[in-house]
Amino acid sequence: MARTALDLDELVEHWTLLKDEQVLVSGKRGATRLGFAVLLKFYTQYGRFPRGRAELPGEAVEFVARQVQVPASEMGFYDWTGRTVEYHRAQIREHLGFRECSVADAEKLTAYLAEHVAHKERRPEQVRVELLARCRTESIEPPTSGRCDRIVAAALRAAEESLTALISSRLTVESIERIVALVVGADQDDAGPAGGSMEGEDAPPVLAKVKEAPGNVSLETMLTEIDKLLAVRAIGLPRDLFIDVAPKVVAGWRARAAVESPSHLRTHPVALRVTLLAALLHERERQITDTLVELLISTVHRIGARAEKKVTEQLINAFKKVSGKENILFKLAEASLGAPEGTVRQVVFPAVSGGEATLRELVHEFKTRGPVYRRTVQTTLKASYTNHYRRGLIRLLDVLEFRSSNQAHRPVIEALMLVARYANAGNTTYYPLGETVPVHKAMGGDWAEVVHRTDKRGQRRVVRMVYEVVAFQALRDQLKCKEIWVVGADKWRNPDEDLPQDFEARRVENYRELRKPLDAAVFVDELREQMTAELTLLNDQMPKLSWLDIAERKSGAIRLTAAEAQPEPRNLRRIKAEVQRRWGVVPLVDMLKEAVLRTGCLDAVTSVSGGGSLSPAVLAERLLLVIYAYGTNTGIKAVASGGHGHTEDGAGGLCRQVPAPHVPVQIASATFSARSAELWGQGSTAVASDSTHVRAYDQNLFTEWHSRYGGRGVLIYWHVEKKSLAIHSQLINCTASEVAAMIEGAMRHGTTMDVEANYTDSHGQSEIGFGITRLLNFDLLPRIKRINKVKLYRPVAGEPDAYPQLTPALTRPIRWELITQQYDQMIKYATAIRTRTASTEAILRRFTRNASHPTYAAMLEVGRAQKTIFVARYLRLRDLQREIEEGLNVMESSNGANSVIAYGKGGEIASNRRDEQEMFVLCLRILQSALVYVNTLMLQDILGELEWADLLTPADRRGLTPLFWSHVRPYGEVNLDMGARLSLAAASVPGPRAQADQTVRSTVENE
């Protein structure tokens, strides 16, 4: 398919000859006149000359041809290689004030890039973009592609030498010696184990220990991670070592140090070697600190959960519910009054069915259903803490520094300090009488009677071990909502660091980027007017809405009848059968290969270690095999046995050289570009999102039990646009916020798609979610399961008779004054999400019901207003109900495709490593994107023929999707032949209009 056609506005803006340009053209004739005019306008727009006729948009050539009054067909006779074209280029350069790039210019460009770009950006392709932009600014014609590569490489090298010298100069001699000692020795084997695990067999013990991933939640894991943290701190890195270095540069250094063997690291210059290892240690220190915080939270939860389970099981074994208590009471009273002088055994026991045994069960039931049960749980919890977990939790207080920016939580910090002071007090039951014991909220309620006890002298004392348990429980609760944070952590850092530090200086820009008014009153008025309008429309149209009934009822005021089924597509099976007839059963690896060759998505892939002797062709083949091995979940060993000439070690050593967002994003963008608007319609702006549960090994912190799916595993959260193309995927744990994952994918997908709406199931929406999406300018469109229970908020107070048709479903008015007060702060949090100073999950962690954050309350009010607007529209519009249902059906189809593609190992992720699990998710998405891309081209080849296009009914067009796999073979031996191609129409990838050097590739079929 051709590239996206230029519209009239683009043609007028970029391809109209100005008066001075018409003068230049006037002296020329025929093909020379047209060729010169096209070269001139192309150079004016891109800052360089086209490399051939294929780069020129056909509609642009026709547009210019009409202006110079020369037939567009004459362009075919223009000579691209002779002296004429060289003369034309010189004329154009002189007219526009450009010059060819000299040796001196190249040196200046290199110095500029090294100083201003390469210190912050280490990706060659992005540095190249900045090079071309600088050339345009300096009126220099961009060098050839090879020369550009050399300038970029020289700039990156110079910047790296400068940065590494700076970093090493900040370290003491002792620290440098300790870092260098990490990679001394270990010459046996440079190759890591198959599968690409981070720690090689030749790694020294300290370095191997630092790189090692944590195990599952246990005391042993906690103690191991504490030892790791102490080992890293023993190196003596300054806390501000990388303070002025871009985070992604530090992350790149860490990635290199993680995959390079010690012997390879030793080959680097000392400054580079020290910098790489320092970056690894710096990042690992933050990661290990985060791990210890998560272990603390999980351990405290486990202590309580296991205590409750243990006590419950004991009580259930002894408990039998006694029925008919009122009858028993009546019979006891009657028997006692009838024979008041008799004994209990003679009078009372015979009056009850079951006699003495029934009464004993009744007494036991009472004792086990009240405060006694809670005290038993608390006693068991204290014993579990004291006898097992206390050793690890107390050590955590020595290695982690807890702080809070809220004075209300200061008592918890002081309680931890008290616990640490008396940690080695032996078997002392109480704190000394003269000691000040901080009091916090967790000490009340059920714990009040257990924390305090009266001693032998009749004095009320604080029980030390119980107080420690309560202190750790309070710490856990406040850590989860980041009211208490940890020094040196990343995920659990000071929440003030999550906010943009330059917000005040860039206030106007931040508001403009979010398209929000600076005045809070304007924002409130707009939101209130929308609420009023939607509620008025719903109230007025209620009598005409046969599917909706709102009335007072116990089950909920709203009763919504499901929409009738849409007509079934009738011809899609014939079309799919024709696909299989023309192309046969296609191996999945061939579809991946075809997508890679057509989109060029692996062209920019380089080794993360910064070197290597593999040719680009061999590297691409091995990366294809790695993607296939991980995406199908069959593993490197199974794929290496196929017919392709690559060994297990060769492919396995490249596992971390797949750039995380780059490959699937480029395939997705190529799919959007290749789509025919006549067949698929205009570009979609809506995506559906949902999570999929995948079983995984559980000897790690990330895998968790999921109550809804009934098993241990992880969640993959997908974003799929309406035509079945996955634009984003992320790995989250089972207790993570799906609302945060929904927002993260809609904001961070990286494709050319502009997301304006997100369909989601009930788990992906909340009132906070509605509030944040309103601030971030995209619509949250969920399918709410219990919509009968939903309440609509009133836009104004004091109007109880407004909206009489909706009264049973209405509740209180929105608190607009709260939104006004916190408006600026809400914009600041939304800006943090937009600018990536913090993840959405980190922001939402503060906005929980356990937190007393004032902005949380205001965001809730915005969310309630936005949810009311959505629900009113949803109830009123049948088309919106169908649209959301269709969007979520696309998600179900996507999940079905994933189960077919990732068939290996029974669909279970057979790794405890987080990076391996993330690699599986990435490669699965790449395979699905490749499947959709190639199927799109196949369908367009078939439906481009009139006899097939005429078969499509409206129902067929509505149900047409490129996500089908009846003609695909994911199983069997993997045979990779890069020379064999599928017979498909040529499709071009998107060529940028604003970047000077990115060209439009057109892959012609190798038949």
CSV table of N, CA and C in Angstrom, one decimal, residues 304-395:
chain,number,residue,atom,x,y,z
A,304,GLY,N,0.1,-11.4,60.0
A,304,GLY,CA,-1.3,-11.3,60.4
A,304,GLY,C,-2.2,-12.3,59.7
A,305,ALA,N,-2.0,-12.5,58.4
A,305,ALA,CA,-2.8,-13.4,57.7
A,305,ALA,C,-2.7,-14.8,58.1
A,306,ARG,N,-1.4,-15.3,58.4
A,306,ARG,CA,-1.2,-16.6,58.9
A,306,ARG,C,-1.8,-16.8,60.3
A,307,ALA,N,-1.7,-15.8,61.1
A,307,ALA,CA,-2.2,-15.9,62.5
A,307,ALA,C,-3.7,-16.1,62.4
A,308,GLU,N,-4.4,-15.3,61.6
A,308,GLU,CA,-5.8,-15.4,61.5
A,308,GLU,C,-6.2,-16.8,60.9
A,309,LYS,N,-5.5,-17.2,59.9
A,309,LYS,CA,-5.8,-18.6,59.3
A,309,LYS,C,-5.6,-19.7,60.3
A,310,LYS,N,-4.5,-19.6,61.1
A,310,LYS,CA,-4.3,-20.7,62.1
A,310,LYS,C,-5.3,-20.7,63.2
A,311,VAL,N,-5.7,-19.5,63.7
A,311,VAL,CA,-6.7,-19.5,64.7
A,311,VAL,C,-8.1,-19.9,64.2
A,312,THR,N,-8.4,-19.5,63.0
A,312,THR,CA,-9.7,-19.8,62.4
A,312,THR,C,-9.8,-21.3,62.2
A,313,GLU,N,-8.7,-22.0,61.7
A,313,GLU,CA,-8.8,-23.4,61.5
A,313,GLU,C,-9.0,-24.1,62.9
A,314,GLN,N,-8.4,-23.7,63.9
A,314,GLN,CA,-8.5,-24.3,65.2
A,314,GLN,C,-10.0,-24.1,65.7
A,315,LEU,N,-10.5,-23.0,65.5
A,315,LEU,CA,-11.9,-22.7,66.0
A,315,LEU,C,-12.9,-23.4,65.1
A,316,ILE,N,-12.7,-23.5,63.8
A,316,ILE,CA,-13.6,-24.2,63.0
A,316,ILE,C,-13.7,-25.7,63.4
A,317,ASN,N,-12.5,-26.3,63.7
A,317,ASN,CA,-12.5,-27.7,64.0
A,317,ASN,C,-13.3,-28.0,65.3
A,318,ALA,N,-13.3,-27.0,66.2
A,318,ALA,CA,-14.1,-27.2,67.5
A,318,ALA,C,-15.5,-26.5,67.5
A,319,PHE,N,-15.8,-25.9,66.3
A,319,PHE,CA,-17.0,-25.1,66.3
A,319,PHE,C,-18.1,-25.8,65.5
A,320,LYS,N,-19.3,-25.8,66.1
A,320,LYS,CA,-20.5,-26.3,65.4
A,320,LYS,C,-21.6,-25.3,65.6
A,321,LYS,N,-22.1,-24.7,64.6
A,321,LYS,CA,-23.1,-23.7,64.8
A,321,LYS,C,-24.4,-24.3,65.4
A,322,VAL,N,-24.8,-23.6,66.5
A,322,VAL,CA,-26.0,-24.1,67.2
A,322,VAL,C,-27.2,-23.3,66.6
A,323,SER,N,-28.2,-24.0,66.1
A,323,SER,CA,-29.4,-23.4,65.6
A,323,SER,C,-30.6,-23.4,66.6
A,324,GLY,N,-31.6,-22.6,66.5
A,324,GLY,CA,-32.7,-22.6,67.3
A,324,GLY,C,-32.4,-22.0,68.7
A,325,LYS,N,-31.6,-21.0,68.8
A,325,LYS,CA,-31.2,-20.5,70.1
A,325,LYS,C,-32.4,-19.9,70.9
A,326,GLU,N,-33.4,-19.3,70.2
A,326,GLU,CA,-34.6,-18.8,70.8
A,326,GLU,C,-35.4,-19.9,71.5
A,327,ASN,N,-35.6,-21.0,70.8
A,327,ASN,CA,-36.3,-22.1,71.4
A,327,ASN,C,-35.6,-22.7,72.6
A,328,ILE,N,-34.2,-22.8,72.5
A,328,ILE,CA,-33.5,-23.3,73.6
A,328,ILE,C,-33.7,-22.4,74.8
A,329,LEU,N,-33.7,-21.1,74.6
A,329,LEU,CA,-33.9,-20.1,75.7
A,329,LEU,C,-35.3,-20.3,76.3
A,330,PHE,N,-36.3,-20.5,75.5
A,330,PHE,CA,-37.6,-20.6,76.0
A,330,PHE,C,-37.8,-21.9,76.8
A,331,LYS,N,-37.2,-23.0,76.3
A,331,LYS,CA,-37.3,-24.3,77.0
A,331,LYS,C,-36.5,-24.3,78.3
A,332,LEU,N,-35.4,-23.6,78.3
A,332,LEU,CA,-34.6,-23.5,79.6
A,332,LEU,C,-35.4,-22.7,80.6
A,333,ALA,N,-36.0,-21.6,80.2
A,333,ALA,CA,-36.8,-20.8,81.1
A,333,ALA,C,-38.0,-21.6,81.6
A,334,GLU,N,-38.7,-22.3,80.7
A,334,GLU,CA,-39.9,-23.0,81.1
A,334,GLU,C,-39.5,-24.1,82.1
A,335,ALA,N,-38.4,-24.9,81.8
A,335,ALA,CA,-38.0,-26.0,82.7
A,335,ALA,C,-37.6,-25.4,84.1
A,336,SER,N,-36.9,-24.3,84.1
A,336,SER,CA,-36.4,-23.8,85.3
A,336,SER,C,-37.6,-23.3,86.2
A,337,LEU,N,-38.5,-22.6,85.6
A,337,LEU,CA,-39.7,-22.1,86.4
A,337,LEU,C,-40.6,-23.3,86.8
A,338,GLY,N,-40.6,-24.4,86.0
A,338,GLY,CA,-41.5,-25.5,86.4
A,338,GLY,C,-40.9,-26.3,87.6
A,339,ALA,N,-39.6,-26.3,87.7
A,339,ALA,CA,-38.9,-27.1,88.8
A,339,ALA,C,-37.8,-26.3,89.4
A,340,PRO,N,-38.1,-25.2,90.1
A,340,PRO,CA,-37.0,-24.3,90.6
A,340,PRO,C,-36.1,-25.0,91.6
A,341,GLU,N,-36.6,-26.0,92.3
A,341,GLU,CA,-35.8,-26.6,93.3
A,341,GLU,C,-34.8,-27.8,92.8
A,342,GLY,N,-35.0,-28.2,91.5
A,342,GLY,CA,-34.3,-29.3,91.0
A,342,GLY,C,-32.8,-28.9,90.6
A,343,THR,N,-32.0,-29.9,90.3
A,343,THR,CA,-30.6,-29.6,89.9
A,343,THR,C,-30.6,-29.3,88.4
A,344,VAL,N,-29.5,-28.7,88.0
A,344,VAL,CA,-29.3,-28.4,86.6
A,344,VAL,C,-29.3,-29.7,85.7
A,345,ARG,N,-28.6,-30.7,86.2
A,345,ARG,CA,-28.5,-31.9,85.4
A,345,ARG,C,-29.8,-32.6,85.3
A,346,GLN,N,-30.7,-32.5,86.3
A,346,GLN,CA,-32.0,-33.2,86.3
A,346,GLN,C,-33.0,-32.4,85.6
A,347,VAL,N,-32.9,-31.0,85.6
A,347,VAL,CA,-34.0,-30.2,85.1
A,347,VAL,C,-33.6,-29.5,83.7
A,348,VAL,N,-32.4,-28.9,83.7
A,348,VAL,CA,-32.1,-28.1,82.5
A,348,VAL,C,-31.6,-28.9,81.4
A,349,PHE,N,-30.7,-29.8,81.6
A,349,PHE,CA,-30.1,-30.6,80.5
A,349,PHE,C,-31.2,-31.4,79.7
A,350,PRO,N,-32.1,-32.1,80.4
A,350,PRO,CA,-33.1,-32.8,79.6
A,350,PRO,C,-34.0,-31.9,78.8
A,351,ALA,N,-34.1,-30.6,79.1
A,351,ALA,CA,-35.1,-29.7,78.4
A,351,ALA,C,-34.6,-29.4,77.0
A,352,VAL,N,-33.3,-29.6,76.8
A,352,VAL,CA,-32.7,-29.2,75.5
A,352,VAL,C,-32.4,-30.4,74.7
A,353,SER,N,-32.7,-30.4,73.4
A,353,SER,CA,-32.4,-31.5,72.5
A,353,SER,C,-30.9,-31.6,72.4
A,354,GLY,N,-30.3,-32.7,72.7
A,354,GLY,CA,-28.9,-32.9,72.7
A,354,GLY,C,-28.3,-32.7,74.1
A,355,GLY,N,-29.1,-32.2,75.0
A,355,GLY,CA,-28.6,-32.1,76.4
A,355,GLY,C,-27.4,-31.3,76.6
A,356,GLU,N,-26.5,-31.8,77.4
A,356,GLU,CA,-25.3,-31.1,77.9
A,356,GLU,C,-24.4,-30.7,76.7
A,357,ALA,N,-24.3,-31.6,75.7
A,357,ALA,CA,-23.4,-31.3,74.5
A,357,ALA,C,-23.9,-30.1,73.8
A,358,THR,N,-25.2,-29.9,73.6
A,358,THR,CA,-25.7,-28.7,72.9
A,358,THR,C,-25.4,-27.4,73.6
A,359,LEU,N,-25.5,-27.5,74.9
A,359,LEU,CA,-25.2,-26.3,75.7
A,359,LEU,C,-23.7,-25.9,75.7
A,360,ARG,N,-22.9,-27.0,75.7
A,360,ARG,CA,-21.5,-26.7,75.6
A,360,ARG,C,-21.1,-26.1,74.2
A,361,GLU,N,-21.7,-26.6,73.2
A,361,GLU,CA,-21.5,-26.0,71.9
A,361,GLU,C,-22.0,-24.5,71.8
A,362,LEU,N,-23.1,-24.2,72.5
A,362,LEU,CA,-23.6,-22.9,72.5
A,362,LEU,C,-22.6,-21.9,73.2
A,363,VAL,N,-22.1,-22.4,74.3
A,363,VAL,CA,-21.1,-21.6,75.1
A,363,VAL,C,-19.9,-21.3,74.2
A,364,HIS,N,-19.4,-22.4,73.6
A,364,HIS,CA,-18.2,-22.3,72.8
A,364,HIS,C,-18.4,-21.3,71.6
A,365,GLU,N,-19.6,-21.4,71.0
A,365,GLU,CA,-19.9,-20.5,69.9
A,365,GLU,C,-19.8,-19.0,70.4
A,366,PHE,N,-20.4,-18.7,71.5
A,366,PHE,CA,-20.3,-17.4,72.0
A,366,PHE,C,-18.9,-16.9,72.2
A,367,LYS,N,-18.1,-17.8,72.8
A,367,LYS,CA,-16.7,-17.4,73.2
A,367,LYS,C,-15.9,-17.2,71.9
A,368,THR,N,-16.2,-17.9,70.9
A,368,THR,CA,-15.4,-17.8,69.7
A,368,THR,C,-15.8,-16.7,68.7
A,369,ARG,N,-16.9,-16.0,69.0
A,369,ARG,CA,-17.4,-15.0,68.1
A,369,ARG,C,-17.4,-13.6,68.7
A,370,GLY,N,-16.4,-13.2,69.3
A,370,GLY,CA,-16.3,-11.9,69.9
A,370,GLY,C,-14.9,-11.5,70.1
A,371,PRO,N,-14.7,-10.6,71.1
A,371,PRO,CA,-13.4,-10.1,71.4
A,371,PRO,C,-12.4,-11.2,71.7
A,372,VAL,N,-12.9,-12.4,72.2
A,372,VAL,CA,-11.9,-13.5,72.5
A,372,VAL,C,-11.2,-13.9,71.2
A,373,TYR,N,-11.9,-14.0,70.1
A,373,TYR,CA,-11.3,-14.4,68.9
A,373,TYR,C,-10.2,-13.4,68.5
A,374,ARG,N,-10.5,-12.2,68.6
A,374,ARG,CA,-9.5,-11.2,68.2
A,374,ARG,C,-8.2,-11.3,69.1
A,375,ARG,N,-8.5,-11.5,70.4
A,375,ARG,CA,-7.3,-11.6,71.3
A,375,ARG,C,-6.5,-12.8,71.0
A,376,THR,N,-7.2,-13.9,70.6
A,376,THR,CA,-6.5,-15.1,70.2
A,376,THR,C,-5.6,-14.9,69.0
A,377,VAL,N,-6.2,-14.2,68.0
A,377,VAL,CA,-5.4,-13.9,66.8
A,377,VAL,C,-4.2,-13.1,67.2
A,378,GLN,N,-4.4,-12.1,68.0
A,378,GLN,CA,-3.3,-11.2,68.3
A,378,GLN,C,-2.2,-11.9,69.1
A,379,THR,N,-2.6,-12.8,70.0
A,379,THR,CA,-1.6,-13.6,70.7
A,379,THR,C,-0.8,-14.5,69.8
A,380,THR,N,-1.5,-15.1,68.8
A,380,THR,CA,-0.8,-16.0,67.9
A,380,THR,C,0.1,-15.2,67.0
A,381,LEU,N,-0.3,-14.0,66.6
A,381,LEU,CA,0.5,-13.1,65.7
A,381,LEU,C,1.8,-12.7,66.5
A,382,LYS,N,1.6,-12.3,67.7
A,382,LYS,CA,2.8,-11.9,68.5
A,382,LYS,C,3.8,-13.1,68.6
A,383,ALA,N,3.3,-14.3,68.8
A,383,ALA,CA,4.2,-15.4,68.9
A,383,ALA,C,4.9,-15.7,67.6
A,384,SER,N,4.2,-15.6,66.5
A,384,SER,CA,4.8,-15.8,65.2
A,384,SER,C,5.9,-14.7,64.9
A,385,TYR,N,5.6,-13.5,65.3
A,385,TYR,CA,6.6,-12.4,65.1
A,385,TYR,C,7.8,-12.6,66.0
A,386,THR,N,7.6,-12.9,67.3
A,386,THR,CA,8.7,-13.1,68.2
A,386,THR,C,9.6,-14.2,67.9
A,387,ASN,N,9.0,-15.4,67.5
A,387,ASN,CA,9.8,-16.6,67.4
A,387,ASN,C,10.5,-16.7,66.0
A,388,HIS,N,10.0,-15.9,65.0
A,388,HIS,CA,10.6,-16.2,63.7
A,388,HIS,C,10.9,-14.9,62.9
A,389,TYR,N,10.0,-14.0,62.7
A,389,TYR,CA,10.2,-12.9,61.8
A,389,TYR,C,10.9,-11.7,62.4
A,390,ARG,N,10.9,-11.6,63.8
A,390,ARG,CA,11.4,-10.5,64.4
A,390,ARG,C,12.9,-10.2,64.0
A,391,ARG,N,13.7,-11.3,63.9
A,391,ARG,CA,15.1,-11.1,63.6
A,391,ARG,C,15.3,-10.3,62.3
A,392,GLY,N,14.5,-10.6,61.3
A,392,GLY,CA,14.7,-9.8,60.0
A,392,GLY,C,14.1,-8.4,60.1
A,393,LEU,N,13.0,-8.3,60.7
A,393,LEU,CA,12.4,-6.9,60.8
A,393,LEU,C,13.2,-6.0,61.6
A,394,ILE,N,13.8,-6.5,62.7
A,394,ILE,CA,14.6,-5.6,63.5
A,394,ILE,C,15.9,-5.2,62.7
A,395,ARG,N,16.4,-6.1,62.0
A,395,ARG,CA,17.6,-5.7,61.2
A,395,ARG,C,17.3,-4.7,60.1
